[in-house]
Short mmCIF file of C-alpha atoms and ligand atoms in Angstrom, two decimals:
data_model
loop_
_atom_site.label_atom_id
_atom_site.label_comp_id
_atom_site.label_asym_id
_atom_site.label_seq_id
_atom_site.Cartn_x
_atom_site.Cartn_y
_atom_site.Cartn_z
CA UNK U 336 -28.71 -5.10 -0.57
CA UNK U 337 -25.04 -4.69 0.30
CA UNK U 338 -22.88 -2.91 -2.26
CA UNK U 339 -20.18 -5.18 -3.68
CA UNK U 340 -16.58 -3.97 -3.76
CA UNK U 341 -13.71 -5.81 -5.45
CA UNK U 342 -10.37 -5.69 -3.65
CA UNK U 343 -7.47 -6.84 -5.82
CA UNK U 344 -4.36 -7.98 -3.98
CA UNK U 345 -6.72 -8.94 -1.14
CA UNK U 346 -4.28 -11.48 0.33
CA UNK U 347 -1.45 -8.96 0.46
CA UNK U 348 -0.35 -6.64 3.25
CA UNK U 349 -2.40 -3.48 2.68
CA UNK U 350 -5.23 -5.25 0.84
CA UNK U 351 -5.90 -7.60 3.76
CA UNK U 352 -5.91 -4.77 6.30
CA UNK U 353 -8.31 -2.85 4.08
CA UNK U 354 -10.62 -5.87 3.81
CA UNK U 355 -10.64 -6.08 7.61
CA UNK U 356 -11.64 -2.41 7.84
CA UNK U 357 -14.29 -2.84 5.13
CA UNK U 358 -15.79 -5.85 6.92
CA UNK U 359 -15.75 -4.33 10.39
CA UNK U 360 -16.45 -0.65 9.69
CA UNK U 361 -18.80 -0.69 6.68
CA UNK U 362 -21.72 -2.52 5.19
CA UNK U 363 -20.02 -3.37 1.89
CA UNK U 364 -19.74 -6.91 0.62
CA UNK U 365 -16.11 -7.63 -0.21
CA UNK U 366 -14.80 -9.78 -3.04
CA UNK U 367 -11.10 -10.52 -3.31
CA UNK U 368 -8.78 -11.39 -6.18
CA UNK U 369 -5.13 -12.33 -5.74
CA UNK U 370 -2.76 -14.59 -7.69
CA UNK U 371 -0.80 -15.31 -4.48
CA UNK U 372 2.49 -14.34 -6.16
CA UNK U 373 3.55 -12.51 -2.98
CA UNK U 374 1.07 -13.85 -0.43
CA UNK U 375 -0.81 -16.96 0.57
CA UNK U 376 -4.40 -18.01 1.10
CA UNK U 377 -3.80 -18.23 4.87
CA UNK U 378 -4.39 -14.46 4.88
CA UNK U 379 -8.06 -15.26 4.27
CA UNK U 380 -8.12 -17.38 7.43
CA UNK U 381 -6.61 -14.53 9.41
CA UNK U 382 -9.23 -12.13 8.05
CA UNK U 383 -11.90 -14.61 9.12
CA UNK U 384 -10.36 -14.98 12.57
CA UNK U 385 -10.37 -11.22 13.12
CA UNK U 386 -13.72 -10.33 11.54
CA UNK U 387 -15.74 -13.54 11.91
CA UNK U 388 -16.63 -13.16 8.23
CA UNK U 389 -15.68 -15.07 5.12
CA UNK U 390 -14.52 -13.25 2.02
CA UNK U 391 -15.44 -14.54 -1.44
CA UNK U 392 -11.99 -14.91 -2.98
CA UNK U 393 -10.76 -16.00 -6.39
CA UNK U 394 -7.15 -16.89 -7.04
CA UNK U 395 -6.49 -15.50 -10.49
CA UNK U 396 -3.92 -13.45 -12.34
CA UNK U 397 -5.13 -10.00 -13.36
CA UNK U 398 -2.86 -10.22 -16.41
CA UNK U 399 -5.16 -13.00 -17.67
CA UNK U 400 -7.74 -10.91 -19.49
CA UNK U 401 -10.18 -13.78 -20.01
CA UNK U 402 -10.13 -14.69 -16.32
CA UNK U 403 -10.72 -11.06 -15.31
CA UNK U 404 -13.56 -10.77 -17.79
CA UNK U 405 -15.14 -13.96 -16.43
CA UNK U 406 -14.93 -12.55 -12.93
CA UNK U 407 -16.71 -9.33 -13.90
CA UNK U 408 -19.39 -11.38 -15.71
CA UNK U 409 -20.03 -13.31 -12.50
CA UNK U 410 -20.56 -10.10 -10.52
CA UNK U 411 -22.53 -7.70 -12.73
CA UNK U 412 -23.51 -5.59 -9.73
CA UNK U 413 -20.01 -4.57 -8.61
CA UNK U 414 -19.94 -0.96 -7.38
CA UNK U 415 -16.25 -0.29 -7.15
CA UNK U 416 -12.71 -1.60 -7.33
CA UNK U 417 -9.82 -1.00 -4.94
CA UNK U 418 -6.77 -2.03 -6.91
CA UNK U 419 -3.85 -3.03 -4.66
CA UNK U 420 -2.47 -5.91 -6.72
CA UNK U 421 1.01 -5.17 -8.02
CA UNK U 422 4.60 -6.25 -7.64
CA UNK U 423 6.30 -3.80 -5.28
CA UNK U 424 9.96 -4.63 -4.71
CA UNK U 425 12.21 -1.79 -5.84
CA UNK U 426 15.40 -3.93 -6.15
CA UNK U 427 13.54 -6.73 -7.94
CA UNK U 428 12.17 -4.22 -10.42
CA UNK U 429 15.70 -3.00 -11.17
CA UNK U 430 16.86 -6.59 -11.70
CA UNK U 431 13.81 -7.63 -13.75
CA UNK U 432 12.10 -4.54 -15.19
CA UNK U 433 10.00 -6.36 -17.80
CA UNK U 434 8.35 -8.44 -15.09
CA UNK U 435 7.23 -5.20 -13.42
CA UNK U 436 6.06 -3.49 -16.61
CA UNK U 437 4.18 -6.61 -17.71
CA UNK U 438 2.55 -7.32 -14.38
CA UNK U 439 1.72 -3.86 -13.08
CA UNK U 440 0.66 -2.30 -16.38
CA UNK U 441 -1.21 -5.23 -17.95
CA UNK U 442 -3.16 -5.97 -14.78
CA UNK U 443 -4.25 -2.33 -14.55
CA UNK U 444 -5.19 -2.18 -18.25
CA UNK U 445 -7.28 -5.36 -17.99
CA UNK U 446 -9.10 -4.13 -14.92
CA UNK U 447 -9.87 -0.70 -16.38
CA UNK U 448 -11.17 -2.31 -19.60
CA UNK U 449 -13.51 -4.50 -17.58
CA UNK U 450 -14.65 -1.56 -15.45
CA UNK U 451 -15.63 0.23 -18.64
CA UNK U 452 -17.29 -2.78 -20.22
CA UNK U 453 -19.27 -3.74 -17.11
CA UNK U 454 -19.92 -0.17 -15.97
CA UNK U 455 -18.12 -0.39 -12.66
CA UNK U 456 -17.61 3.31 -12.21
CA UNK U 457 -15.56 3.74 -9.02
CA UNK U 458 -11.86 2.97 -8.99
CA UNK U 459 -9.16 3.44 -6.36
CA UNK U 460 -5.52 2.91 -7.30
CA UNK U 461 -2.60 2.19 -4.97
CA UNK U 462 0.05 4.69 -5.89
CA UNK U 463 3.22 5.47 -4.01
CA UNK U 464 5.40 8.28 -2.74
CA UNK U 465 8.02 6.80 -5.05
CA UNK U 466 6.30 8.68 -7.93
CA UNK U 467 7.85 11.90 -6.55
CA UNK U 468 11.40 10.68 -7.21
CA UNK U 469 14.26 12.61 -5.69
CA UNK U 470 12.48 15.78 -4.59
CA UNK U 471 14.29 18.67 -2.97
CA UNK U 472 11.45 20.61 -1.41
CA UNK U 473 9.75 19.10 1.64
CA UNK U 474 7.08 18.26 2.60
CA UNK U 475 5.70 17.04 -0.71
CA UNK U 476 2.19 18.00 -1.74
CA UNK U 477 0.15 16.42 -4.51
CA UNK U 478 1.23 19.36 -6.69
CA UNK U 479 4.94 18.82 -6.17
CA UNK U 480 6.31 18.15 -9.68
CA UNK U 481 7.26 14.52 -10.17
CA UNK U 482 10.93 13.85 -10.80
CA UNK U 483 12.33 11.02 -12.87
CA UNK U 484 11.31 7.66 -11.40
CA UNK U 485 14.21 6.09 -9.49
CA UNK U 486 13.23 2.51 -10.42
CA UNK U 487 11.07 0.58 -12.90
CA UNK U 488 8.67 -0.08 -9.98
CA UNK U 489 8.23 3.66 -9.35
CA UNK U 490 7.80 4.21 -13.07
CA UNK U 491 4.94 1.67 -13.18
CA UNK U 492 3.17 3.85 -10.59
CA UNK U 493 3.77 7.04 -12.59
CA UNK U 494 2.48 5.27 -15.72
CA UNK U 495 -0.46 3.82 -13.79
CA UNK U 496 -1.58 7.28 -12.68
CA UNK U 497 -1.25 8.62 -16.24
CA UNK U 498 -3.13 5.64 -17.69
CA UNK U 499 -6.06 6.23 -15.34
CA UNK U 500 -6.04 9.99 -15.95
CA UNK U 501 -6.19 9.46 -19.74
CA UNK U 502 -8.72 6.66 -19.47
CA UNK U 503 -11.36 8.45 -17.37
CA UNK U 504 -11.63 11.26 -19.94
CA UNK U 505 -13.71 9.03 -22.22
CA UNK U 506 -16.08 7.22 -19.85
CA UNK U 507 -18.09 7.42 -16.65
CA UNK U 508 -15.35 6.12 -14.38
CA UNK U 509 -14.43 8.17 -11.32
CA UNK U 510 -11.00 7.40 -9.96
CA UNK U 511 -8.66 8.26 -7.13
CA UNK U 512 -4.96 7.50 -6.77
CA UNK U 513 -3.73 7.27 -3.19
CA UNK U 514 -0.01 7.88 -2.81
CA UNK U 515 1.13 5.94 0.24
CA UNK U 516 4.34 6.97 1.96
CA UNK U 517 5.86 4.18 4.15
CA UNK U 518 3.04 1.92 5.39
CA UNK U 519 4.17 -0.10 8.43
CA UNK U 520 2.75 -1.90 11.45
CA UNK U 521 0.08 -4.57 11.74
CA UNK U 522 -3.49 -5.06 12.86
CA UNK U 523 -3.88 -3.99 16.49
CA UNK U 524 -4.76 -7.59 17.48
CA UNK U 525 -1.34 -8.73 16.23
CA UNK U 526 -3.17 -11.41 14.23
CA UNK U 527 -2.55 -9.98 10.77
CA UNK U 528 0.50 -8.27 9.35
CA UNK U 529 2.99 -8.25 6.54
CA UNK U 530 3.60 -11.84 5.42
CA UNK U 531 5.33 -11.80 2.02
CA UNK U 532 6.66 -14.83 0.13
CA UNK U 533 10.17 -13.34 -0.11
CA UNK U 534 11.95 -12.08 3.02
CA UNK U 535 11.21 -8.36 3.36
CA UNK U 536 13.94 -5.75 2.96
CA UNK U 537 11.95 -2.81 4.37
CA UNK U 538 13.12 -1.24 7.61
CA UNK U 539 10.39 -2.20 10.09
CA UNK U 540 10.15 -5.93 9.25
CA UNK U 541 13.96 -6.04 9.16
CA UNK U 542 14.06 -4.60 12.70
CA UNK U 543 11.45 -7.05 14.05
CA UNK U 544 12.94 -10.06 12.26
CA UNK U 545 16.37 -9.24 13.69
CA UNK U 546 14.95 -8.73 17.17
CA UNK U 547 13.29 -12.15 17.10
CA UNK U 548 16.39 -13.86 15.73
CA UNK U 549 15.32 -14.62 12.15
CA UNK U 550 18.09 -12.37 10.95
CA UNK U 551 21.46 -12.11 12.70
CA UNK U 552 21.83 -8.35 12.24
CA UNK U 553 20.89 -5.49 9.96
CA UNK U 554 22.59 -2.41 8.60
CA UNK U 555 21.53 1.20 8.99
CA UNK U 556 22.08 2.42 5.46
CA UNK U 557 23.94 5.73 5.77
CA UNK U 558 24.97 7.99 8.62
CA UNK U 559 26.05 11.04 6.63
CA UNK U 560 22.73 12.31 5.30
CA UNK U 561 21.89 15.96 5.94
CA UNK U 562 19.27 15.03 8.56
CA UNK U 563 19.16 15.63 12.34
CA UNK U 564 21.11 12.43 13.14
CA UNK U 565 22.68 11.58 9.77
CA UNK U 566 20.35 8.65 9.00
CA UNK U 567 17.69 8.85 6.27
CA UNK U 568 14.28 10.28 7.03
CA UNK U 569 10.92 8.79 5.95
CA UNK U 570 7.22 9.21 6.60
CA UNK U 571 5.98 6.04 8.32
CA UNK U 572 2.22 5.60 8.49
CA UNK U 573 0.20 2.85 10.17
CA UNK U 574 -1.32 0.32 7.76
CA UNK U 575 -4.70 0.55 9.53
CA UNK U 576 -4.78 4.31 8.97
CA UNK U 577 -3.98 3.65 5.30
CA UNK U 578 -6.76 1.04 5.16
CA UNK U 579 -9.25 3.49 6.66
CA UNK U 580 -8.41 6.11 4.03
CA UNK U 581 -9.66 3.68 1.35
CA UNK U 582 -13.08 3.59 2.96
CA UNK U 583 -13.20 7.39 3.04
CA UNK U 584 -12.08 7.57 -0.60
CA UNK U 585 -14.63 4.97 -1.65
CA UNK U 586 -17.50 6.74 0.09
CA UNK U 587 -16.33 10.04 -1.35
CA UNK U 588 -16.68 8.60 -4.87
CA UNK U 589 -19.88 6.62 -4.21
CA UNK U 590 -21.54 9.70 -2.69
CA UNK U 591 -20.55 11.78 -5.76
CA UNK U 592 -18.59 14.28 -3.67
CA UNK U 593 -15.76 14.40 -6.19
CA UNK U 594 -15.47 17.39 -8.46
CA UNK U 595 -13.05 15.81 -10.90
CA UNK U 596 -12.96 12.35 -12.55
CA UNK U 597 -9.46 11.68 -11.30
CA UNK U 598 -7.88 12.96 -8.13
CA UNK U 599 -4.73 12.24 -6.15
CA UNK U 600 -4.18 12.19 -2.39
CA UNK U 601 -1.09 11.75 -0.24
CA UNK U 602 -1.35 9.26 2.61
CA UNK U 603 1.39 9.78 5.14
CA UNK U 604 1.78 10.89 8.74
CA UNK U 605 3.04 14.29 7.68
CA UNK U 606 6.08 13.74 9.91
CA UNK U 607 9.59 12.58 9.17
CA UNK U 608 11.25 9.90 11.31
CA UNK U 609 14.90 8.95 10.84
CA UNK U 610 16.12 5.35 10.74
CA UNK U 611 17.81 5.77 14.14
CA UNK U 612 14.63 7.28 15.62
CA UNK U 613 12.62 4.35 14.25
CA UNK U 614 15.02 1.92 15.94
CA UNK U 615 14.74 3.90 19.19
CA UNK U 616 10.94 3.72 18.98
CA UNK U 617 11.17 -0.05 18.55
CA UNK U 618 13.56 -0.42 21.51
CA UNK U 619 11.19 1.59 23.69
CA UNK U 620 8.26 -0.74 23.04
CA UNK U 621 10.05 -4.11 22.76
CA UNK U 622 12.52 -3.41 25.57
CA UNK U 623 15.30 -5.01 23.59
CA UNK U 624 17.84 -3.71 21.13
CA UNK U 625 18.16 -5.52 17.81
CA UNK U 626 21.66 -6.19 16.58
CA UNK U 627 22.57 -3.56 14.00
CA UNK U 628 25.57 -1.84 12.50
CA UNK U 629 25.97 1.51 10.83
CA UNK U 630 26.86 1.08 7.17
CA UNK U 631 27.10 2.97 3.95
CA UNK U 632 24.19 4.40 1.96
CA UNK U 633 21.95 2.02 -0.02
CA UNK U 634 22.02 2.67 -3.77
CA UNK U 635 18.95 4.54 -4.96
CA UNK U 636 17.93 5.85 -1.51
CA UNK U 637 17.11 9.50 -1.04
CA UNK U 638 18.02 11.45 2.09
CA UNK U 639 14.56 12.50 3.16
CA UNK U 640 10.92 12.54 2.16
CA UNK U 641 7.72 13.24 4.05
CA UNK U 642 4.23 14.25 3.12
CA UNK U 643 1.94 17.20 3.36
CA UNK U 644 -1.42 15.52 3.97
CA UNK U 645 -3.57 18.63 4.27
CA UNK U 646 -5.48 17.77 1.06
CA UNK U 647 -6.47 14.30 2.34
CA UNK U 648 -7.46 15.86 5.64
CA UNK U 649 -9.53 18.64 4.10
CA UNK U 650 -11.22 16.73 1.28
CA UNK U 651 -11.42 13.11 2.48
CA UNK U 652 -11.57 13.96 6.19
CA UNK U 653 -8.62 11.63 6.81
CA UNK U 654 -6.19 12.07 9.67
CA UNK U 655 -3.88 9.27 10.72
CA UNK U 656 -4.53 8.30 14.33
CA UNK U 657 -1.67 5.94 15.12
CA UNK U 658 1.90 7.10 15.74
CA UNK U 659 5.32 5.49 15.54
CA UNK U 660 4.81 3.84 18.96
CA UNK U 661 1.66 2.03 17.80
CA UNK U 662 3.37 1.15 14.51
CA UNK U 663 6.24 -0.53 16.34
CA UNK U 664 4.01 -2.15 18.99
CA UNK U 665 1.74 -3.78 16.41
CA UNK U 666 4.63 -4.80 14.14
CA UNK U 667 6.35 -6.45 17.12
CA UNK U 668 3.16 -8.16 18.25
CA UNK U 669 2.71 -9.56 14.74
CA UNK U 670 6.33 -10.75 14.56
CA UNK U 671 5.88 -12.58 17.86
CA UNK U 672 2.59 -14.07 16.63
CA UNK U 673 4.40 -15.39 13.52
CA UNK U 674 7.06 -16.98 15.73
CA UNK U 675 4.40 -19.16 17.41
CA UNK U 676 3.79 -21.04 14.14
P1 NAD S 45 1.74 -7.03 -1.26
O1 NAD S 45 2.77 -7.65 -2.15
O2 NAD S 45 1.66 -7.49 0.14
O3 NAD S 45 0.29 -7.20 -1.91
C1 NAD S 45 0.07 -7.16 -3.29
C2 NAD S 45 -0.74 -8.40 -3.66
O4 NAD S 45 -1.02 -8.39 -5.06
C3 NAD S 45 0.01 -9.70 -3.35
O5 NAD S 45 -0.78 -10.51 -2.51
C4 NAD S 45 0.23 -10.32 -4.73
O6 NAD S 45 0.16 -11.74 -4.66
C5 NAD S 45 -0.88 -9.72 -5.55
N1 NAD S 45 -0.62 -9.61 -6.98
C6 NAD S 45 0.48 -9.09 -7.60
N2 NAD S 45 0.35 -9.17 -8.93
C7 NAD S 45 -0.87 -9.72 -9.18
C8 NAD S 45 -1.58 -10.07 -10.36
N3 NAD S 45 -1.05 -9.89 -11.58
N4 NAD S 45 -2.81 -10.63 -10.24
C9 NAD S 45 -3.35 -10.84 -9.02
N5 NAD S 45 -2.72 -10.55 -7.86
C10 NAD S 45 -1.49 -10.00 -7.95
O7 NAD S 45 1.94 -5.45 -1.34
P2 NAD S 45 1.30 -4.31 -0.42
O8 NAD S 45 2.36 -3.77 0.44
O9 NAD S 45 0.04 -4.78 0.16
O10 NAD S 45 1.03 -3.22 -1.54
C11 NAD S 45 -0.26 -3.02 -2.09
C12 NAD S 45 -0.19 -1.93 -3.12
O11 NAD S 45 0.28 -0.74 -2.51
C13 NAD S 45 0.77 -2.21 -4.29
O12 NAD S 45 0.19 -1.70 -5.46
C14 NAD S 45 2.00 -1.44 -3.90
O13 NAD S 45 2.75 -1.06 -5.05
C15 NAD S 45 1.39 -0.23 -3.23
N6 NAD S 45 2.28 0.43 -2.27
C16 NAD S 45 2.85 -0.29 -1.26
C17 NAD S 45 3.69 0.34 -0.36
C18 NAD S 45 4.37 -0.44 0.74
O14 NAD S 45 5.39 0.02 1.25
N7 NAD S 45 3.85 -1.58 1.16
C19 NAD S 45 3.96 1.71 -0.49
C20 NAD S 45 3.36 2.42 -1.53
C21 NAD S 45 2.52 1.76 -2.42
C1 WQD S 46 13.23 2.99 4.89
C2 WQD S 46 14.54 3.58 5.39
C3 WQD S 46 16.48 2.78 4.23
C4 WQD S 46 16.32 -1.34 5.53
C5 WQD S 46 10.16 1.74 -0.07
C6 WQD S 46 9.95 1.92 -1.55
C7 WQD S 46 8.87 2.94 -1.79
C8 WQD S 46 7.60 2.58 -1.01
C9 WQD S 46 7.89 2.39 0.43
C10 WQD S 46 6.21 1.17 -2.40
C11 WQD S 46 15.49 3.94 4.25
C12 WQD S 46 16.50 2.37 5.68
C13 WQD S 46 16.03 -0.01 5.36
C14 WQD S 46 17.50 -1.70 6.24
C15 WQD S 46 17.95 0.63 6.58
N1 WQD S 46 7.05 1.33 -1.46
N2 WQD S 46 16.83 0.95 5.88
N3 WQD S 46 18.25 -0.69 6.76
O1 WQD S 46 13.09 2.65 0.68
O2 WQD S 46 11.82 4.40 2.03
O3 WQD S 46 10.61 2.96 0.47
O4 WQD S 46 8.93 1.39 0.57
O5 WQD S 46 5.73 1.96 -3.11
O6 WQD S 46 8.62 2.93 -3.15
O7 WQD S 46 11.16 2.36 -2.13
O8 WQD S 46 11.49 1.96 2.53
O9 WQD S 46 11.56 0.47 4.48
O10 WQD S 46 13.10 0.00 2.53
O11 WQD S 46 13.54 1.96 3.96
O12 WQD S 46 18.68 1.48 7.05
O13 WQD S 46 17.83 -2.89 6.40
O14 WQD S 46 15.20 2.58 6.17
O15 WQD S 46 17.76 3.12 3.79
O16 WQD S 46 16.15 5.11 4.61
P1 WQD S 46 11.87 3.05 1.40
P2 WQD S 46 12.41 0.99 3.39
#
């Protein structure tokens, strides 16, 4: 019988790409939960179009403890949970911190309680490079000391990691936190990509939306950073590579290869790309230059961050395969696909 895996946030950006990888690269049966607060059920149709398979999905809020409990009762043979569901906008979290604490912390607490009660012993948590805060020494490893969180959103990820670490001391649960750097791009088919309810503010969708005319222009935030061209430097990593890492992490736990109940892995490309280099990479694939202006720094941004991924490589056997060219190509393909609707 197929092992059942619950993916929370299954209609969202990274969750949907991970479901596609799970359905096409593994023999797991996938169940999805999402409250559609930042996504829509059409994601499920796209997953079906790409994989030819239907995902059992329930639209429910993970903050609703009774609903989560009912779900676990319905599936007593769940083997693991990949927990993507969270609110993730940094500026929104600054404007409305309680919303972020309530949603991201309560949903995690409810899920962990159900995992304990129903003996679902394998848990993967979406963490973020934002837990590192404003670090000075690059690249960052999993042992780099965390600095103060720069936003309530980032703090929910620091708390989430601590909650899981404390929680697994007293039960059978084996957990991994994956710290994503800047996931970008779309499925190679161009048929699935980032499709949030609110217009995105992240660099790559802003570039593609401007190029297609949904946005008149965008601003490069800062030209006086101490980087090779003065614009800020980040570690962009293809969403399909991120998705694949979840399968490796899941198998690592299910095959009892872990030596500790809670471990942390960086997921990045290991390389820094500046904003201007990212734009150049887009221009090279799309053969058109989006309308942009150089502006001042964005509040809360750091100059540079990129990952050391040697631990993920050595222990999970994960190496990202797709570079900035493929990230831009797929993101552009997806943007053009969206324009057809
Ligand atoms: P997303 O917004 O596309 O997906 C998250 C999904 O969770 C959405 O579909 C949303 O409707 C759902 N959701 C939110 N709260 C919920 C709740 N209480 N109950 C049920 N569903 C709920 O975001 P994403 O980019 O796919 O991010 C997935 C995870 O990865 C998040 O935890 C995010 O914090 C983390 N992460 C994302 C990035 C990034 O840049 N995209 C980087 C680092 C970490
Ligand atoms: C990338 C670079 C901007 C838009 C965020 C979260 C982080 C993590 C990943 C979840 C920066 C510049 C952007 C624009 C620009 N998410 N930029 N003009 O801020 O590195 O990270 O997503 O965990 O927590 O903070 O990503 O894509 O917003 O920005 O110049 O219109 O592009 O200043 O240097 P960021 P981003």
